[in-house]
Coordinates of C-alpha atoms and ligand atoms in Angstrom, one line a residue:
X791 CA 114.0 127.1 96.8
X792 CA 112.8 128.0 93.5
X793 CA 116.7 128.6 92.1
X794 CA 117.2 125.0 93.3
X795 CA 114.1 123.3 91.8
X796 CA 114.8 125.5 88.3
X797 CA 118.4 124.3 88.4
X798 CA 117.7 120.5 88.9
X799 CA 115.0 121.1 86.4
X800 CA 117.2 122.8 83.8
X801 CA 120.2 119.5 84.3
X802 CA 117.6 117.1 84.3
X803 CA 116.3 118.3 80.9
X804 CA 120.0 118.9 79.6
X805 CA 120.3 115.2 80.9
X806 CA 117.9 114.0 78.7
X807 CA 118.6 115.9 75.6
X808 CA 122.3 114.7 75.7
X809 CA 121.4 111.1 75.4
X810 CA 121.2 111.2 71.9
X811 CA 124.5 112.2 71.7
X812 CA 126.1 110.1 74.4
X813 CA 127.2 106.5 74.6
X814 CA 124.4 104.2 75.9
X815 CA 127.0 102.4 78.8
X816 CA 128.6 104.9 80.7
X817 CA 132.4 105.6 80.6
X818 CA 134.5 103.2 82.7
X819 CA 136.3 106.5 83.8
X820 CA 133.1 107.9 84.4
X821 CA 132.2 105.3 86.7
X822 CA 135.9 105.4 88.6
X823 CA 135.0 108.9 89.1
X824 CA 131.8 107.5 91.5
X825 CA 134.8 106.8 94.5
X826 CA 135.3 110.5 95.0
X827 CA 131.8 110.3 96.4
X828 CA 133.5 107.9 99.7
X829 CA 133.4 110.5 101.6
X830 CA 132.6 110.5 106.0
X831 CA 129.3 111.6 106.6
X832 CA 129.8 115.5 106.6
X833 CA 129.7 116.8 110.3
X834 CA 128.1 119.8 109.0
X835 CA 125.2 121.5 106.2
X836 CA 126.2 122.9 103.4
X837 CA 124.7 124.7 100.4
X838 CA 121.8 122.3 98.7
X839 CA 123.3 124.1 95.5
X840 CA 126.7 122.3 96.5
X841 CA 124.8 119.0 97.0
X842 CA 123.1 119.2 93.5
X843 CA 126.1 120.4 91.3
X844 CA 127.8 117.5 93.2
X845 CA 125.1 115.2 92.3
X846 CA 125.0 115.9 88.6
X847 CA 129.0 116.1 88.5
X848 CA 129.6 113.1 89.9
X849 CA 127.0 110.8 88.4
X850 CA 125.1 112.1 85.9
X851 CA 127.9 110.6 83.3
X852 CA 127.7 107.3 85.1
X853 CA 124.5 106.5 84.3
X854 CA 123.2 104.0 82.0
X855 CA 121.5 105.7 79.2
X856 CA 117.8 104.0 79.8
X857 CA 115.8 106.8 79.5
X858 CA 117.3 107.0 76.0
X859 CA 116.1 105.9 72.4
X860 CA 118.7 103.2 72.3
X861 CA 118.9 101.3 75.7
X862 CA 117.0 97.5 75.1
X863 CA 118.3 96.0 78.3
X864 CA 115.7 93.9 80.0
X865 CA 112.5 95.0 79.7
X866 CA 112.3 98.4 80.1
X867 CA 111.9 101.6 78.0
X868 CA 112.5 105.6 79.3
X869 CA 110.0 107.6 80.7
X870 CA 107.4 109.4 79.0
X871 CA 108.2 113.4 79.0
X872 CA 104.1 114.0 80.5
X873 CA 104.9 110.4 83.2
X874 CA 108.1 112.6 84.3
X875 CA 106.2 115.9 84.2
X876 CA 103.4 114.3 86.8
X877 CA 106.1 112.9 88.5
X878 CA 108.2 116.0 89.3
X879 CA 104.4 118.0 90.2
X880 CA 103.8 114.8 92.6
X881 CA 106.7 114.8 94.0
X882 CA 105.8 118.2 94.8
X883 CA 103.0 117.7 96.4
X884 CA 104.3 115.0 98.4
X885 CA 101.0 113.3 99.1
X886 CA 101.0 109.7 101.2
X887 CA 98.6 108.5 99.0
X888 CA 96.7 105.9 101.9
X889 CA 93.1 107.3 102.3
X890 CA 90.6 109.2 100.0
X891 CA 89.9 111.8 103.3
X892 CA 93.7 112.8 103.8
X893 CA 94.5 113.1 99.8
X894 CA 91.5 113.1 97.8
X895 CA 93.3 114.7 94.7
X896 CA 96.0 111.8 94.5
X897 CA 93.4 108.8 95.7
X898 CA 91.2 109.9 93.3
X899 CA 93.5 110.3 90.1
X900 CA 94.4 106.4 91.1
X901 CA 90.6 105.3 91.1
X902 CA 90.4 106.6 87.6
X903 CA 93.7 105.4 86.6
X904 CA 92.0 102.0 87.5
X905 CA 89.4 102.4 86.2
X906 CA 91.0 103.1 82.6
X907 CA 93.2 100.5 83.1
X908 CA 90.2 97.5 83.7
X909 CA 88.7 99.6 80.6
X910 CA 91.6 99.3 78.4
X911 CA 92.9 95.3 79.1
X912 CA 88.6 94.7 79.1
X913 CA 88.6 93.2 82.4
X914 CA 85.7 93.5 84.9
X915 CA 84.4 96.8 86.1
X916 CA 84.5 95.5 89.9
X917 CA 88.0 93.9 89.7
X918 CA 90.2 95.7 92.6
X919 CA 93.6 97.3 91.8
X920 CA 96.9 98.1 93.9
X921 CA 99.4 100.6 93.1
X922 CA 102.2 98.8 93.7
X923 CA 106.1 99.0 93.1
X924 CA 106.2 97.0 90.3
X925 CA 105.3 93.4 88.9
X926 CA 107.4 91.4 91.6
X927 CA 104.7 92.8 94.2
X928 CA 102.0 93.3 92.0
X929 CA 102.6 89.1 91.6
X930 CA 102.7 89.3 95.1
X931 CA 99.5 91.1 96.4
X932 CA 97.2 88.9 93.5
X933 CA 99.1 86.0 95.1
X934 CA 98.4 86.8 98.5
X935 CA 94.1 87.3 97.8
X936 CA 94.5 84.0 95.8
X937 CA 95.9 82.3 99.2
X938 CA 93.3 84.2 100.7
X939 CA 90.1 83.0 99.2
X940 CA 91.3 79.6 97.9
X941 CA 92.2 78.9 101.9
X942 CA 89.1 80.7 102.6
X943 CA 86.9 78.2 100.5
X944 CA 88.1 75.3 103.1
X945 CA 87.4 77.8 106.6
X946 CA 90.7 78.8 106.7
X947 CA 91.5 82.2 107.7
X948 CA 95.0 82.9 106.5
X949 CA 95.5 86.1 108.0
X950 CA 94.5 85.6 111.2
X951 CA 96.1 82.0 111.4
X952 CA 99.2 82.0 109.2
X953 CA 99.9 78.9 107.2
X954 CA 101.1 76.8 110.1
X955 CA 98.2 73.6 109.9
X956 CA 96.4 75.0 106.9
X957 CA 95.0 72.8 104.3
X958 CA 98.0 72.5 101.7
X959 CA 97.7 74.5 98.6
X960 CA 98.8 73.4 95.5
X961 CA 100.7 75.3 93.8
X962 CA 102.1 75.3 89.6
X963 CA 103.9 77.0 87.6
X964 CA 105.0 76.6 84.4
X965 CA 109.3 75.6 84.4
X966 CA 109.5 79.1 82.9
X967 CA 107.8 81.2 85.4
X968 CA 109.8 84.5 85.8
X969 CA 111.8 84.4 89.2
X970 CA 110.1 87.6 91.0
X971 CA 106.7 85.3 90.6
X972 CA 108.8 82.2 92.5
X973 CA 110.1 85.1 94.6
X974 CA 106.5 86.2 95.5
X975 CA 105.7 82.5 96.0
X976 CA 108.4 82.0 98.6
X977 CA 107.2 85.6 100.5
X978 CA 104.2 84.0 100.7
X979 CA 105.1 81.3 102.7
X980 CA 103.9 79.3 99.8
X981 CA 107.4 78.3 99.2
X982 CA 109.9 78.8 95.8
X983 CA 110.2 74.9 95.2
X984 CA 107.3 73.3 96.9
X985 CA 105.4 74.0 93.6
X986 CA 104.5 71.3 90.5
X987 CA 106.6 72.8 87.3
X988 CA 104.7 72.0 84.4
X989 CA 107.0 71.8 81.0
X990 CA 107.1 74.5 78.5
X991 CA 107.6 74.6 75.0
X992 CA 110.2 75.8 72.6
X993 CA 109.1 79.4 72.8
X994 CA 108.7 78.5 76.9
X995 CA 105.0 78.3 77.1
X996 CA 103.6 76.1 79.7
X997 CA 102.2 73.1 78.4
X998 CA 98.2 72.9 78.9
X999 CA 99.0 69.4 78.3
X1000 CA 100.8 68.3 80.8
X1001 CA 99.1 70.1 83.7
X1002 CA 98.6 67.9 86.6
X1003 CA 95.0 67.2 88.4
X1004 CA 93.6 70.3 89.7
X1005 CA 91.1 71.0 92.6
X1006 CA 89.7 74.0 94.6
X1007 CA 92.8 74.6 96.5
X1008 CA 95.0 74.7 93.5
X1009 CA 96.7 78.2 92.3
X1010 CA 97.3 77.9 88.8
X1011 CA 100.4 80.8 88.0
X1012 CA 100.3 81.1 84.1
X1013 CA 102.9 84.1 81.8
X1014 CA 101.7 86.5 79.4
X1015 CA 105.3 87.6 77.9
X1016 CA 107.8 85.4 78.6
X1017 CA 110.9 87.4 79.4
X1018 CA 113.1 86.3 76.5
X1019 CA 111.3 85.1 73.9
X1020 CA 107.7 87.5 74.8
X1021 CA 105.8 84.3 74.4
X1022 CA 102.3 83.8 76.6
X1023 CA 101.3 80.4 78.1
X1024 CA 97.9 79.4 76.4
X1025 CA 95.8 81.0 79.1
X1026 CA 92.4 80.4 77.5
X1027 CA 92.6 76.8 77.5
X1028 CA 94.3 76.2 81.6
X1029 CA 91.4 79.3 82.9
X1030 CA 89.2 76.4 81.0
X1031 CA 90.7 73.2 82.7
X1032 CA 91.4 75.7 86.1
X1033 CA 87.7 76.7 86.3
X1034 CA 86.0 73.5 85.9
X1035 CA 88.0 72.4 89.1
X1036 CA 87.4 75.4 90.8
X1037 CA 90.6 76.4 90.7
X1038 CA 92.5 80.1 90.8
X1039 CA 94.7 81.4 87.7
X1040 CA 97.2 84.2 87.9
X1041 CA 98.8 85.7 85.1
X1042 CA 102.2 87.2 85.2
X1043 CA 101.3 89.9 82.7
X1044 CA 104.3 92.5 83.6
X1045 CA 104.7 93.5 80.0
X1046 CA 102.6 91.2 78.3
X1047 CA 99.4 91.9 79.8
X1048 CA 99.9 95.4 77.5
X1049 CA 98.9 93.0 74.4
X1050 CA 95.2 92.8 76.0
X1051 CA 95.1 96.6 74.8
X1052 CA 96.2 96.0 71.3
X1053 CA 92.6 94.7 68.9
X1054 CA 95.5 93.3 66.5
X1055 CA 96.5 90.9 69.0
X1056 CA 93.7 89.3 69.9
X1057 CA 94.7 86.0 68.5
X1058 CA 97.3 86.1 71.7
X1059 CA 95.5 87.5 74.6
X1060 CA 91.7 85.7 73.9
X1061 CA 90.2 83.9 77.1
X1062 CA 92.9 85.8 79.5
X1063 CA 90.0 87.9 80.8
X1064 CA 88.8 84.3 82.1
X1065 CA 91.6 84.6 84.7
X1066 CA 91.3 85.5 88.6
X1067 CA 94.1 87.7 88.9
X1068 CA 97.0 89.6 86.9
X1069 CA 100.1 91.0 87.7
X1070 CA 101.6 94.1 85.6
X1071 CA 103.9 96.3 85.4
X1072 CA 103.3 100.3 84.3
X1073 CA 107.6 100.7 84.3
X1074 CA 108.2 98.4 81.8
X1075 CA 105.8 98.9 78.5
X1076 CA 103.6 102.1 79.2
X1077 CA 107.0 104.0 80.3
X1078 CA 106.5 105.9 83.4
X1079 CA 109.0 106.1 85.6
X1080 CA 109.9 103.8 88.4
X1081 CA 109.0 102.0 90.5
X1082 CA 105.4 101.4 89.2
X1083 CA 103.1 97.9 89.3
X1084 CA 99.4 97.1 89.2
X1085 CA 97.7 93.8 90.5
X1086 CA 94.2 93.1 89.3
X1087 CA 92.1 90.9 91.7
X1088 CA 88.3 90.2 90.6
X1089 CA 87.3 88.8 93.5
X1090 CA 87.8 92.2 95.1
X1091 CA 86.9 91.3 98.6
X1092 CA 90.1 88.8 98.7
X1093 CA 92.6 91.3 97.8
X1094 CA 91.0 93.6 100.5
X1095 CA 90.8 91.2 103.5
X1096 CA 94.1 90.5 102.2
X1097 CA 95.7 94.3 102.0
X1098 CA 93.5 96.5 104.8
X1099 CA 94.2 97.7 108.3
X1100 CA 92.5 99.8 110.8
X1101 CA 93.9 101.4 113.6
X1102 CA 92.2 104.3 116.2
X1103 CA 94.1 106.7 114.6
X1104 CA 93.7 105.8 110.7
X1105 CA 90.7 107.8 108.7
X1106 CA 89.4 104.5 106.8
X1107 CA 86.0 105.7 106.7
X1108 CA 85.1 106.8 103.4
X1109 CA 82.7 106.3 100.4
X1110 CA 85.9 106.2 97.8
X1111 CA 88.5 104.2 97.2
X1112 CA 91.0 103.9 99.9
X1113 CA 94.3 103.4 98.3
X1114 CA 96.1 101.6 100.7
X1115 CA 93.1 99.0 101.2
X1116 CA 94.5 96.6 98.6
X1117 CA 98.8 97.5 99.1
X1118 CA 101.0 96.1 101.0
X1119 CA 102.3 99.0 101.9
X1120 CA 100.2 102.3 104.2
X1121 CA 102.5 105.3 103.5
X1122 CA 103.6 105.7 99.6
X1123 CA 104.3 108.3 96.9
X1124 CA 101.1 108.8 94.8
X1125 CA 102.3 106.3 91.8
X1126 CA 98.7 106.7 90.3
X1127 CA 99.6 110.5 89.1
X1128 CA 102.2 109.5 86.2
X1129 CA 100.2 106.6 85.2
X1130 CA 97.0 108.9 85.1
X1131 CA 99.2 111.3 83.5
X1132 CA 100.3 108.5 80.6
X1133 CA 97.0 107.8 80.0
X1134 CA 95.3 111.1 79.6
X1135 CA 97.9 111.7 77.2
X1136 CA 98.4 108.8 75.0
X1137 CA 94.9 107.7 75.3
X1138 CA 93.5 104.4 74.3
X1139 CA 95.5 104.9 70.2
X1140 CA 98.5 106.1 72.0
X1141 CA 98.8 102.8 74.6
X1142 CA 98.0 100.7 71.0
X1143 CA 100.4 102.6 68.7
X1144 CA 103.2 102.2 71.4
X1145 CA 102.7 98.6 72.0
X1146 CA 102.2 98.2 68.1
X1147 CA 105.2 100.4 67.2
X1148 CA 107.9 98.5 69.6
X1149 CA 106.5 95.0 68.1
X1150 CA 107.2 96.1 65.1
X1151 CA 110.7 97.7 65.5
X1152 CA 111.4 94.2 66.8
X1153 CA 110.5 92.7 63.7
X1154 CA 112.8 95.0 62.1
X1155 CA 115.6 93.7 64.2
X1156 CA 114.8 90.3 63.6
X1157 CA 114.4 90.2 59.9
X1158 CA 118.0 92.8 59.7
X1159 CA 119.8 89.4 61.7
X1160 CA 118.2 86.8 59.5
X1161 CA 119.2 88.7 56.4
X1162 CA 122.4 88.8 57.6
X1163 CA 123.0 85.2 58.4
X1164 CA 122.4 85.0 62.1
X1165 CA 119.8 83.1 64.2
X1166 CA 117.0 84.5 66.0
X1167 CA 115.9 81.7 68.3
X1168 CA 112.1 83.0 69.1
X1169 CA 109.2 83.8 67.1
X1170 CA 109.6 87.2 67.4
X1171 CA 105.3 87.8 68.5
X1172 CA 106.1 90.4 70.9
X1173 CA 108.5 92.9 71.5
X1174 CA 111.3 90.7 72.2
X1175 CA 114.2 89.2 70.1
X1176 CA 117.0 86.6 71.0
X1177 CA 119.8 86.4 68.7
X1178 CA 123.0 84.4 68.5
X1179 CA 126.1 85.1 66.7
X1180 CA 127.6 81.6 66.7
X1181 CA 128.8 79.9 69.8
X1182 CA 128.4 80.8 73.7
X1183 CA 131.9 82.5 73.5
X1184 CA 131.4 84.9 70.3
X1185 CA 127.7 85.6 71.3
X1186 CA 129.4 86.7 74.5
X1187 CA 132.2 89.0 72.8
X1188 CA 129.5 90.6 70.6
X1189 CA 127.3 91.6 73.5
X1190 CA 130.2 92.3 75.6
X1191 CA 131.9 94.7 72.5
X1192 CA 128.4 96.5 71.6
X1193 CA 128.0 97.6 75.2
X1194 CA 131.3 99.2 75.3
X1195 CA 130.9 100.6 71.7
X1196 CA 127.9 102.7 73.0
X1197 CA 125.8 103.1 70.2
X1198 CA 123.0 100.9 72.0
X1199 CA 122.5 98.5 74.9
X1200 CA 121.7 94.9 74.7
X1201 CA 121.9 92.4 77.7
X1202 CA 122.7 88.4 77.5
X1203 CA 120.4 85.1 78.4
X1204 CA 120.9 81.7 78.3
X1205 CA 117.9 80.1 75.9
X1206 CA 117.1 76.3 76.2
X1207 CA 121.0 75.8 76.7
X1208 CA 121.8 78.4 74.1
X1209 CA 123.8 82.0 74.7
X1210 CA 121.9 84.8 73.2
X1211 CA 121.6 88.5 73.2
X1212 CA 118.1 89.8 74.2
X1213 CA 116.9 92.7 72.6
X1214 CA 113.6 94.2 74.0
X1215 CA 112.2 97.2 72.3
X1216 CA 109.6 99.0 75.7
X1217 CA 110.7 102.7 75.1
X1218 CA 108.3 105.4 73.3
X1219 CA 111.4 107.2 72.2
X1220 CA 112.5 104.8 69.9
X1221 CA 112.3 105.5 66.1
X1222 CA 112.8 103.8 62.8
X1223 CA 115.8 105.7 62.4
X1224 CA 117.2 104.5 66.0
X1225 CA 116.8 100.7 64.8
X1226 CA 118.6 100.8 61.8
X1227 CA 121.3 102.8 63.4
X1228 CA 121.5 100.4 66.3
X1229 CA 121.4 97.2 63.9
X1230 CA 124.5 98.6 61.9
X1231 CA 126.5 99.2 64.8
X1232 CA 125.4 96.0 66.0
X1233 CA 126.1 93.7 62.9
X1234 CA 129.5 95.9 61.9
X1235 CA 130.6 94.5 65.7
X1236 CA 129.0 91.0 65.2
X1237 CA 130.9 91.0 62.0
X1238 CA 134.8 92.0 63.4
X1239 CA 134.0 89.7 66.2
X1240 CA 133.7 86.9 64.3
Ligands
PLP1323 C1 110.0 92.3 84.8 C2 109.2 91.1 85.1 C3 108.9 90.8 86.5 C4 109.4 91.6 87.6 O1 108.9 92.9 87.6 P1 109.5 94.1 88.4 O2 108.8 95.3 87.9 O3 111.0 94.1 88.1 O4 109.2 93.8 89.9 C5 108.0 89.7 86.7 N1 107.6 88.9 85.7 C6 107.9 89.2 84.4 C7 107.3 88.3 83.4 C8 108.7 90.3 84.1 O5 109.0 90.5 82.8

């Protein structure tokens, strides 16, 4: 056992120290190379040596380099080294992180990881948490509490009764809600389109303006970080118009619910505190490894009628926090440990310094375009930047030829009717030097394909 565990150790760690080195998109040939793994299911055991050399022979080179300094696909950034640590020393342990009784060590490390977290965005001490995959369910679990307690309010008992004869809910959205919160919606039996879509902006915030009448049984779904453009709906003001009517607001905070950490950017997250419930992701901007999510719920008892089971055989008594009293799921790896881990490590500066630094590599990426003559199409607030390089066809062939050059990784979007590339800067391991390397290579290719 222990050769095996050193030897995946000792790839893995070559793994990552290669990616300087390597082209972001892996090899076409690489990739090719995945068939030999087509194999019938092997009639008999082998060597788990074999198993691993096979593993790291076959695919390590037809990975996408996203643990790496360079990759700004999405909205993602590589994995702290001390989130990865934690993760391997978890994995380890192989707790099913459910009840406080059966793993006290892993339920624990999650309470405080909460705990930090509600400390750091300065949300409400009682607000309840779940651990959750990521933001898709994170939207989902704050979702599913709203639908509790705003069907609750009318003696509706969702749970128990399903939605079939319950007092409709109203449902908006702003027209650029992210599609794992219409997703979450449509689990929810709440459904993807029976929802009002308020307008947004030019940057894609919702209107506050043009939000419809709101009552008690309305669920009001607002964005902190717009996925293209990083933009946040104005919160403040719809908690304000939501609250009077007694209405519930959720915030699709997956990255930029991280902003509520940073004192600079205060002007951007005031009044989001005022909400019900947020949705966030610890994958994306605090850079532990996947698959990694937090909903907030203050009105804790919703998320908990919502979440909890008992059965005969299930230890649910206990004084601490239950884990799997606010997540969909019962049995799960013990998430908590890496984001615990991140947060011991980086500390409250740490969290601030890597929001701050990304924010500001963006700015550098932004101001390196405009300089040289092409149009960013956002105000570049956040961490994200949409450039094109002329029409639909040439922004295409630029994003298309920097992904094969290697040097970095940017994906493509359609803006408001326009093609862009998206560049998201979310990884700690991203330096000044990284930036300007990846803006040369990508306005030398801009430039030829022109
Ligand atoms: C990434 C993202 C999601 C989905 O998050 P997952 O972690 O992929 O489930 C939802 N909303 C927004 C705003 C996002 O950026």
């Amino acid at each position: 056992m222990r050769a095996l565990l050193e030897d995946a150790a000792s790839r893995a760690i070559a793994y990552l120290e290669g990616l300087d080195a390597r082209n972001v998109a892996p090899a076409p040939e690489a990739i090719a190379k995945l068939a030999c793994l087509d194999q019938p299911l092997p009639a008999e055991s082998s060597a788990p040596q074999r198993t691993l050399t096979l593993l790291d022979d076959m695919c390590s080179s037809a990975t996408l380099a996203m643990a790496g300094a360079r990759f700004f696909g999405f909205v993602i950034g590589g994995s702290l080294p001390v989130a990865l640590a934690a993760n391997w020393l978890a994995g380890a342990w192989d707790q099913n992180t459910a009840y406080y009784n059966v793993t006290p060590a892993t339920a624990y490390l999650e309470q405080i990881a909460l705990r930090w977290m509600l400390e750091l965005f300065q949300l409400p001490h009682a607000c309840a948490g779940a651990f959750v995959t990521g933001a898709t369910m994170a939207n989902f679990s704050a979702l599913a509490a709203a639908r509790h307690a705003l069907l609750k309010r009318s003696g509706w008992n969702v749970e128990a009764d399903g939605l079939f004869g319950a007092p409709p809910m109203t449902v908006i959205v702003g027209s650029e809600a992210h599609p794992a919160l219409i997703k979450a919606l449509g689990l929810l039996g709440l459904g993807r389109k029976r929802t009002i879509v308020v307008p947004t902006d030019s940057q894609g915030r919702m209107r506050a303006d043009a939000l419809p009448a709101l009552s008690g049984l309305t669920l009001v779904c607002t964005q902190a970080g717009n996925v293209n453009t990083g933009a946040f709906d104005p919160i403040a003001e719809i908690c304000e118009r939501a609250h009077d009517a007694d209405a519930w607001v959720h915030v699709d905070g997956a990255f930029g619910l991280w902003a509520m950490a940073v004192p600079a950017m205060e002007h951007a997250t005031a009044g989001m505190a005022a909400a019900d419930s947020w949705a966030t992701d610890f994958h994306k901007w605090l850079n532990v490894p996947y698959n990694s999510g937090l909903a907030l719920v203050r009105d804790a008892t919703a998320l908990r009628a919502t979440m909890a089971v008992t059965a005969d055989y299930l230890p649910t008594a206990s004084s601490f926090r239950n884990p799997s009293d606010f997540t969909p799921e019962l049995s799960r790896r013990a998430r908590g440990v890496e984001v615990w881990a991140a947060l011991q490590t980086l500390g409250r500066s740490g969290v601030v310094d890597l929001v701050e630094r990304t924010c500001c590599h963006a700015q550098r990426f932004a101001e390196g375009f405009r300089a040289a003559g092409y149009t960013v199409l956002n105000d570049v607030a956040l961490n994200q930047v949409l450039v094109t390089f002329g029409d639909a066809a040439t922004t295409g062939r630029v994003i298309a030829a920097i992904q094969s050059e290697g040097s970095c990784w940017c994906g493509g979007t359609v803006w408001q009717g326009q093609t862009a590339m998206r560049i998201s800067v979310s990884s700690w391991a991203t330096t000044d030097d990284d930036v300007e390397r990846a803006l040369a290579a990508m306005l030398r290719i801009a430039h030829t394909c022109r």
